[in-house]
PDB file of C-alpha atoms in Angstrom:
ATOM      1  CA  MET A   3      97.408 -13.998  47.261  1.00 59.00           C
ATOM      2  CA  THR A   4      96.767 -13.742  43.522  1.00 56.00           C
ATOM      3  CA  THR A   5      96.211 -16.684  41.195  1.00 53.00           C
ATOM      4  CA  ASN A   6      99.666 -16.168  39.698  1.00 56.00           C
ATOM      5  CA  GLU A   7     101.258 -16.309  43.146  1.00 59.00           C
ATOM      6  CA  THR A   8      99.421 -19.500  44.129  1.00 52.00           C
ATOM      7  CA  ASN A   9     100.428 -21.167  40.843  1.00 63.00           C
ATOM      8  CA  LYS A  10     104.095 -20.557  41.688  1.00 82.00           C
ATOM      9  CA  LEU A  11     103.904 -22.251  45.094  1.00 94.00           C
ATOM     10  CA  THR A  12     105.771 -25.496  45.480  1.00 97.00           C
ATOM     11  CA  GLN A  13     104.030 -28.576  46.785  1.00 97.00           C
ATOM     12  CA  LYS A  14     105.886 -28.165  50.067  1.00 98.00           C
ATOM     13  CA  SER A  15     104.762 -24.515  50.331  1.00 97.00           C
ATOM     14  CA  ARG A  16     101.141 -25.468  49.694  1.00 97.00           C
ATOM     15  CA  LEU A  17     101.358 -28.149  52.379  1.00 98.00           C
ATOM     16  CA  GLN A  18     102.911 -25.707  54.843  1.00 97.00           C
ATOM     17  CA  GLN A  19     100.192 -23.115  54.266  1.00 97.00           C
ATOM     18  CA  ILE A  20      97.469 -25.682  54.885  1.00 98.00           C
ATOM     19  CA  ILE A  21      98.738 -27.505  57.970  1.00 98.00           C
ATOM     20  CA  THR A  22     100.401 -24.710  59.931  1.00 97.00           C
ATOM     21  CA  GLY A  23      98.227 -23.860  62.909  1.00 94.00           C
ATOM     22  CA  PRO A  24      96.067 -25.531  65.533  1.00 96.00           C
ATOM     23  CA  GLN A  25      94.005 -27.773  63.232  1.00 97.00           C
ATOM     24  CA  PHE A  26      95.014 -31.365  62.468  1.00 98.00           C
ATOM     25  CA  TRP A  27      94.543 -32.675  58.922  1.00 98.00           C
ATOM     26  CA  THR A  28      94.499 -36.165  57.399  1.00 98.00           C
ATOM     27  CA  LEU A  29      96.359 -36.653  54.128  1.00 98.00           C
ATOM     28  CA  PHE A  30      93.024 -36.970  52.327  1.00 98.00           C
ATOM     29  CA  GLU A  31      91.818 -33.669  53.821  1.00 98.00           C
ATOM     30  CA  ILE A  32      95.082 -31.981  52.827  1.00 98.00           C
ATOM     31  CA  GLN A  33      94.690 -33.352  49.304  1.00 98.00           C
ATOM     32  CA  LEU A  34      91.161 -31.909  49.051  1.00 98.00           C
ATOM     33  CA  GLU A  35      92.298 -28.565  50.468  1.00 98.00           C
ATOM     34  CA  CYS A  36      95.110 -28.367  47.876  1.00 97.00           C
ATOM     35  CA  LEU A  37      92.545 -28.895  45.150  1.00 97.00           C
ATOM     36  CA  THR A  38      90.085 -26.380  46.616  1.00 97.00           C
ATOM     37  CA  ARG A  39      92.530 -23.675  47.634  1.00 96.00           C
ATOM     38  CA  PHE A  40      95.215 -23.986  44.971  1.00 96.00           C
ATOM     39  CA  SER A  41      93.577 -26.003  42.134  1.00 96.00           C
ATOM     40  CA  SER A  42      96.432 -28.471  42.484  1.00 96.00           C
ATOM     41  CA  HIS A  43      96.116 -32.259  42.307  1.00 96.00           C
ATOM     42  CA  ASP A  44      98.662 -33.399  44.910  1.00 97.00           C
ATOM     43  CA  SER A  45      98.711 -37.098  45.764  1.00 97.00           C
ATOM     44  CA  GLU A  46      98.620 -38.309  49.359  1.00 98.00           C
ATOM     45  CA  THR A  47     101.927 -40.088  48.722  1.00 98.00           C
ATOM     46  CA  ALA A  48     103.611 -36.888  47.536  1.00 98.00           C
ATOM     47  CA  LEU A  49     102.164 -34.858  50.415  1.00 98.00           C
ATOM     48  CA  SER A  50     103.466 -37.446  52.873  1.00 98.00           C
ATOM     49  CA  ALA A  51     106.931 -37.175  51.311  1.00 98.00           C
ATOM     50  CA  ARG A  52     106.870 -33.369  51.608  1.00 98.00           C
ATOM     51  CA  TRP A  53     105.750 -33.713  55.258  1.00 98.00           C
ATOM     52  CA  ARG A  54     108.887 -35.722  56.010  1.00 98.00           C
ATOM     53  CA  GLU A  55     111.036 -32.890  54.631  1.00 98.00           C
ATOM     54  CA  PHE A  56     110.029 -30.550  57.462  1.00 98.00           C
ATOM     55  CA  PRO A  57     112.188 -30.492  60.615  1.00 97.00           C
ATOM     56  CA  LEU A  58     111.161 -33.140  63.118  1.00 97.00           C
ATOM     57  CA  SER A  59     110.770 -30.459  65.803  1.00 96.00           C
ATOM     58  CA  ASN A  60     107.968 -28.804  63.776  1.00 97.00           C
ATOM     59  CA  ARG A  61     105.989 -31.930  62.936  1.00 98.00           C
ATOM     60  CA  VAL A  62     103.075 -33.166  65.027  1.00 98.00           C
ATOM     61  CA  LYS A  63     101.470 -36.476  64.054  1.00 97.00           C
ATOM     62  CA  ARG A  64      98.814 -38.441  65.905  1.00 98.00           C
ATOM     63  CA  ILE A  65      96.116 -41.029  65.329  1.00 98.00           C
ATOM     64  CA  ARG A  66      92.719 -39.413  64.849  1.00 98.00           C
ATOM     65  CA  ALA A  67      90.374 -40.039  67.762  1.00 97.00           C
ATOM     66  CA  GLY A  68      87.817 -42.736  67.032  1.00 96.00           C
ATOM     67  CA  THR A  69      89.945 -44.439  64.386  1.00 96.00           C
ATOM     68  CA  CYS A  70      92.410 -47.302  64.530  1.00 93.00           C
ATOM     69  CA  ASN A  71      95.019 -46.105  62.066  1.00 94.00           C
ATOM     70  CA  THR A  72      94.086 -42.774  60.479  1.00 97.00           C
ATOM     71  CA  TYR A  73      96.900 -40.316  61.070  1.00 98.00           C
ATOM     72  CA  GLU A  74      96.502 -36.565  61.164  1.00 98.00           C
ATOM     73  CA  TYR A  75      99.183 -33.943  60.824  1.00 98.00           C
ATOM     74  CA  ARG A  76     100.051 -30.323  61.551  1.00 98.00           C
ATOM     75  CA  LEU A  77     103.088 -28.056  61.738  1.00 98.00           C
ATOM     76  CA  VAL A  78     104.009 -25.931  64.759  1.00 96.00           C
ATOM     77  CA  GLY A  79     106.542 -23.210  65.460  1.00 90.00           C
ATOM     78  CA  PRO A  80     108.705 -21.238  63.069  1.00 88.00           C
ATOM     79  CA  ILE A  81     110.008 -23.204  60.102  1.00 84.00           C
TER      80      ILE A  81
END
């Protein structure tokens, strides 16, 4: 993907590219990955809002092992 193509991605598209697959991500990790991969400063609040826009059947959310209240996220299946 070229720089021009990544600049045209929506926040929701960036989120989808990062959290689709077997790995779980915290909102902070997603935020850092957006900055690293896309040079985009997306807030955790905004990323959480975009997460809620995906179909419930594609969203997987759990509490990270070893923590009391740190959630981690990923997307599964075709969207």
